XYZ file of C-alpha atoms in Angstrom:
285
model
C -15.171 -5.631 -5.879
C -11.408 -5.148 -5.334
C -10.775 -6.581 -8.832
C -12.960 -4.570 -10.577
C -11.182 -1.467 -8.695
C -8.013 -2.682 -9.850
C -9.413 -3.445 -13.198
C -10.841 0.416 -13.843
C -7.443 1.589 -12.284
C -5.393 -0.411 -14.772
C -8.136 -0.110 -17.852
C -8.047 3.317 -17.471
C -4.541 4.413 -15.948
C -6.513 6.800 -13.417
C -9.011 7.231 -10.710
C -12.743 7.110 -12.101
C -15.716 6.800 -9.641
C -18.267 6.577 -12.613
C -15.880 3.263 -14.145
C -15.580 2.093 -11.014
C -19.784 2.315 -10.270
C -20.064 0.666 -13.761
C -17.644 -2.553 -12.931
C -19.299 -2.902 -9.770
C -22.871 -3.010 -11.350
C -21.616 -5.276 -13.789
C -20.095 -7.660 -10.653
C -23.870 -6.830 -9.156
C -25.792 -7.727 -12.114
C -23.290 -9.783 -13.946
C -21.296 -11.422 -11.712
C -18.174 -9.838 -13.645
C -14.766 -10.296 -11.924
C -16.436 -13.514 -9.742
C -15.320 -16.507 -9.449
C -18.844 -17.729 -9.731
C -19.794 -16.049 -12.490
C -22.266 -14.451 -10.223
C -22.659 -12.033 -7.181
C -22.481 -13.928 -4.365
C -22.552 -11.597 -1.532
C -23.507 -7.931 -1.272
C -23.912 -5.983 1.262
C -26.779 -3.519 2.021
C -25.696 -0.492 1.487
C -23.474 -0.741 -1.704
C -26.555 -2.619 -3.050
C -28.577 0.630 -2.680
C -25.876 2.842 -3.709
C -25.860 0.403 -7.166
C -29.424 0.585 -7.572
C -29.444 4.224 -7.041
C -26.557 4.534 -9.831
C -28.974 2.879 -12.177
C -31.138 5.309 -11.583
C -28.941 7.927 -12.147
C -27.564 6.603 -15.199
C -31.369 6.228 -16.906
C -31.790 9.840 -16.048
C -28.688 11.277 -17.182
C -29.128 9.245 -20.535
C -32.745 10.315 -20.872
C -30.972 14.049 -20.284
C -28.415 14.161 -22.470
C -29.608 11.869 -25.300
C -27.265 8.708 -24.879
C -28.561 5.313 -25.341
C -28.430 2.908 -22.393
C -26.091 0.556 -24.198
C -23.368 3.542 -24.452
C -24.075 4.698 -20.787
C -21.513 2.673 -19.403
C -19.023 3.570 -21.637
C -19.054 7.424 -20.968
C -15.853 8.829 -21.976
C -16.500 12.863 -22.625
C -14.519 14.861 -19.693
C -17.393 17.409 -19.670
C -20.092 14.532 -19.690
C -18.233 12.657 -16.448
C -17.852 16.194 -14.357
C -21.621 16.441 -14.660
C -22.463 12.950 -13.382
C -23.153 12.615 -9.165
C -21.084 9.553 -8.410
C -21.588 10.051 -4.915
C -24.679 7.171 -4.615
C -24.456 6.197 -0.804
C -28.058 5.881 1.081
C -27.680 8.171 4.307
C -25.885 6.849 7.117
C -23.935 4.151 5.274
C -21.291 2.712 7.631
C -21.028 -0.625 6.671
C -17.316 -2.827 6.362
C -17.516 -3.296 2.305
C -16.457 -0.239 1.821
C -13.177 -1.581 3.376
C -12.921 -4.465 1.819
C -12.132 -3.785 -1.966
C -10.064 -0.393 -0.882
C -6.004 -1.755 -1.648
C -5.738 -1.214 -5.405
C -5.812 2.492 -4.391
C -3.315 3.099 -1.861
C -1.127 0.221 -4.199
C -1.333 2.817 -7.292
C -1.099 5.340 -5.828
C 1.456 5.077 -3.181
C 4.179 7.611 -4.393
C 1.669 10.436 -3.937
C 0.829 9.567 0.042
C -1.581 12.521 -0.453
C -3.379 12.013 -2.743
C -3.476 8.069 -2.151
C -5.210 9.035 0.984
C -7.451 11.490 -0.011
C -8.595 8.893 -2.974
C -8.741 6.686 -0.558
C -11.788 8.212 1.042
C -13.444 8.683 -2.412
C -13.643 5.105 -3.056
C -15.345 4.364 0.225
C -17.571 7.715 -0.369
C -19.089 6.614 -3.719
C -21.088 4.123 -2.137
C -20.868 4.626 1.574
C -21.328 8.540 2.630
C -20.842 8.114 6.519
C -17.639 10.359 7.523
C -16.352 7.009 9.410
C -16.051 4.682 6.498
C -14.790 7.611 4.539
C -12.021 8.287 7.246
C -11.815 4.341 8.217
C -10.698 4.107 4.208
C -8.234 7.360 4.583
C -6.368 5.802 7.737
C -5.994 2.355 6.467
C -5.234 3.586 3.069
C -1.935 5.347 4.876
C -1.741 2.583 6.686
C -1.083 0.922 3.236
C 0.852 3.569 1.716
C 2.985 3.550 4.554
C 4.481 -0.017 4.197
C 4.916 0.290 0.904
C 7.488 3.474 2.214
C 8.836 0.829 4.688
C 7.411 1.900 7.940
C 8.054 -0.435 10.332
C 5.368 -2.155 12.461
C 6.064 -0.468 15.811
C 5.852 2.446 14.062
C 2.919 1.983 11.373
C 0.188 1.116 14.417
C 1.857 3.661 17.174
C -0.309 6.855 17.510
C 2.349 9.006 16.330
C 2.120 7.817 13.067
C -1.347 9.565 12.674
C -0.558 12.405 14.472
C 2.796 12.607 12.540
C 0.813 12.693 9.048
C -1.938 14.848 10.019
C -0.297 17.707 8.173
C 0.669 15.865 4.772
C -0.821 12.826 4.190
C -4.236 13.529 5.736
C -4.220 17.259 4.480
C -4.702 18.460 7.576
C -8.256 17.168 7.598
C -8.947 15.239 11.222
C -10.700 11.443 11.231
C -13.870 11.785 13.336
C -13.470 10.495 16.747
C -14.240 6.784 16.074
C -11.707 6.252 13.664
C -9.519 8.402 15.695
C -9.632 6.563 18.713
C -8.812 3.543 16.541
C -5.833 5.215 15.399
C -4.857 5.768 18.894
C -4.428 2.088 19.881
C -8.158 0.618 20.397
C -7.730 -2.436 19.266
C -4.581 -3.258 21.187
C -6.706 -5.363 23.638
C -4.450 -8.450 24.859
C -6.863 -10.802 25.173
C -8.948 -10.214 21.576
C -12.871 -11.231 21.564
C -12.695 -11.447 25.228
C -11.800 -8.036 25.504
C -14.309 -6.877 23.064
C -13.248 -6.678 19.780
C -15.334 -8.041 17.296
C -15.633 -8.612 13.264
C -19.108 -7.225 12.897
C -20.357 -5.290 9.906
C -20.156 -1.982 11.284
C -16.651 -0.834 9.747
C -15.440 0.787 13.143
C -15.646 -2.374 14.833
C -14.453 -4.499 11.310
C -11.173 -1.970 10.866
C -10.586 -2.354 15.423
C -10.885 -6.293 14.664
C -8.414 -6.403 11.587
C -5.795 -4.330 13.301
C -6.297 -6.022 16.357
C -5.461 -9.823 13.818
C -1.835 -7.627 12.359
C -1.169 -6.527 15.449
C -1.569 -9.323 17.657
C -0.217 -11.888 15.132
C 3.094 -12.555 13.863
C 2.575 -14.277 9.914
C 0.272 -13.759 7.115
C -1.624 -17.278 8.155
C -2.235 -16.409 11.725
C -3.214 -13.135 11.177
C -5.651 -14.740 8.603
C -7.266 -17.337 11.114
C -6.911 -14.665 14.293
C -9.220 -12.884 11.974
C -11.431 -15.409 11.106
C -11.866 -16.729 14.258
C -13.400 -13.656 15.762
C -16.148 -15.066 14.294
C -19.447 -12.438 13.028
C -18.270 -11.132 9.555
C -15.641 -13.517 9.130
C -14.609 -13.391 5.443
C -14.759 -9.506 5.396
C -12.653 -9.071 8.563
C -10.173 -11.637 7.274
C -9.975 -9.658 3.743
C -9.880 -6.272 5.531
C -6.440 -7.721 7.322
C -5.613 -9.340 4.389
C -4.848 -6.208 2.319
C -2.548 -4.886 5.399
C -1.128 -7.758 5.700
C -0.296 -8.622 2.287
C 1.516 -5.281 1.897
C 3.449 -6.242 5.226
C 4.481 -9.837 4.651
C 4.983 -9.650 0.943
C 3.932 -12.437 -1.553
C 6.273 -14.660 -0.990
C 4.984 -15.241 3.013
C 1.639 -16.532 1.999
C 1.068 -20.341 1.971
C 1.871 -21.728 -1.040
C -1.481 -24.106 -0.179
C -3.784 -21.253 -0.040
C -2.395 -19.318 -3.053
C -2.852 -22.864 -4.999
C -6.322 -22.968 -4.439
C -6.620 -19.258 -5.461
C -9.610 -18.887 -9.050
C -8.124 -17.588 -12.086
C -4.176 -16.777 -10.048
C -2.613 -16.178 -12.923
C -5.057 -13.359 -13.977
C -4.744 -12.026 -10.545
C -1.014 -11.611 -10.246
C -0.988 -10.638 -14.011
C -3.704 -7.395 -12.345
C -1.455 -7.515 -9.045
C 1.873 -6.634 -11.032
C 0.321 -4.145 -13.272
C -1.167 -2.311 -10.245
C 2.252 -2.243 -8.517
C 4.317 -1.212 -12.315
C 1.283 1.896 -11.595
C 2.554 2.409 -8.147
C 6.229 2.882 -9.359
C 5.086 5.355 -11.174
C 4.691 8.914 -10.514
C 1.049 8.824 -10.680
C -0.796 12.217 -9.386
C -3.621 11.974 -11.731
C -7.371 12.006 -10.227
């Protein structure tokens, strides 16, 4: 799913919910942008929100007389302001919506605003729970704010929220469970033992993937603290991953695992277009 959010930012040089719903039903039904050829793994949630799309989409065709091969192709402005992209099933708190976020703090990182508040759209399209929405704000500034250099010490203090609140997070508080994570809660010494775990619910997924950055001192043990947490391994490793990346920078991952990497050429051909974006001056939405 991260590719095809990279992909619709690239394809079409701005933020669209309704492209990005489209790739991922085409990943869902299609198994576009996997490595497969299929989907492998979805969760829950973004399943229903996908299905619910569908749905949507049928209607909307059925309303406005467009044929269901053009529905995914729907370009007119007035057409696309009409359209309810917000799909999440109630309650939707789940760590996917996590997991593909990067490409949007990556293009839009000169705009820390906006980036943020975008942020929380991508998460909201599929997952409406005000704690994946905020869990996507905070670690999309979290994002944002390497890419301004912000030191470690710095990036996972509690000032660092606290000193954004105003600008970057528009003055809009995170609810008290991503707050508290802001505020240190996964700085526990002693990891799994001290409770933090890699489970599906994103409070505990974003606790566990801090907790790998902050606790870790390379891309590759960061990677296998993750992992090891066991639960929701590949999803708490990615989480991390994307923090991490930014962090560390390309050229600290092991050359071994970016070897074994599908179609790596395509990828950092999608990787360096999304960072030529983020050079830019982007404030479109």
């Amino acid at each position: 799913m991260t590719l095809c959010l990279a992909n619709s930012l690239v394809a079409r040089r701005r933020f669209l919910p309704y492209d990005q719903l489209v790739r991922y039903k085409w990943w869902f039904r299609h198994g576009y942008m996997s490595s497969t050829g299929t989907c492998f793994d979805i969760g829950e949630s973004t399943k229903k929100a996908l299905c619910e799309f569908e749905n949507r989409q049928t209607v909307f065709a059925q309303k406005y007389g467009i044929s269901l091969e053009e529905i995914d192709f729907l370009s007119d402005e007035q057409l696309l302001k009409k359209f309810n992209v917000f799909c999440s099933p109630d309650g939707a708190a789940g760590n996917g919506v996590l997991m593909r976020l990067a490409p949007v703090p990556l293009f839009f990182c000169r705009n820390p605003e906006i980036a943020v508040k975008l942020s929380g759209v991508s998460g909201q399209i599929t997952h409406g729970d005000m704690k994946a929405i905020d869990a996507c704000r905070y670690y999309g500034a979290l994002i944002v704010a390497i890419m301004h250099n912000t030191d470690k010490d710095q990036l996972l203090s509690e000032d660092f929220y606290l000193s954004k609140m105003k600008t970057w997070f528009n003055n809009k508080p995170l609810v008290s469970e991503i707050e508290n994570v802001a505020k240190g809660s996964f700085k526990k010494d002693k990891g799994y033992d001290d409770g933090i775990r890699g489970k599906g619910y994103v409070v505990n997924s974003l606790e566990a993937a801090l907790w790998a950055f902050w606790s870790t001192h390379s891309f590759k043990e960061g990677v296998l603290a993750a992992v090891n947490l066991g639960d929701d391994t590949d999803t708490t490793a990615a989480i991390y991953g994307q923090l991490a990346g930014a962090y560390y920078g390309y050229d600290k991952l092991p050359q071994e695992w970016i070897n074994s990497v599908y179609s790596k050429r395509y990828i950092e051909c999608l990787c360096k277009w999304i960072a030529y974006e983020g050079n830019q001056s982007y404030s479109k939405n």
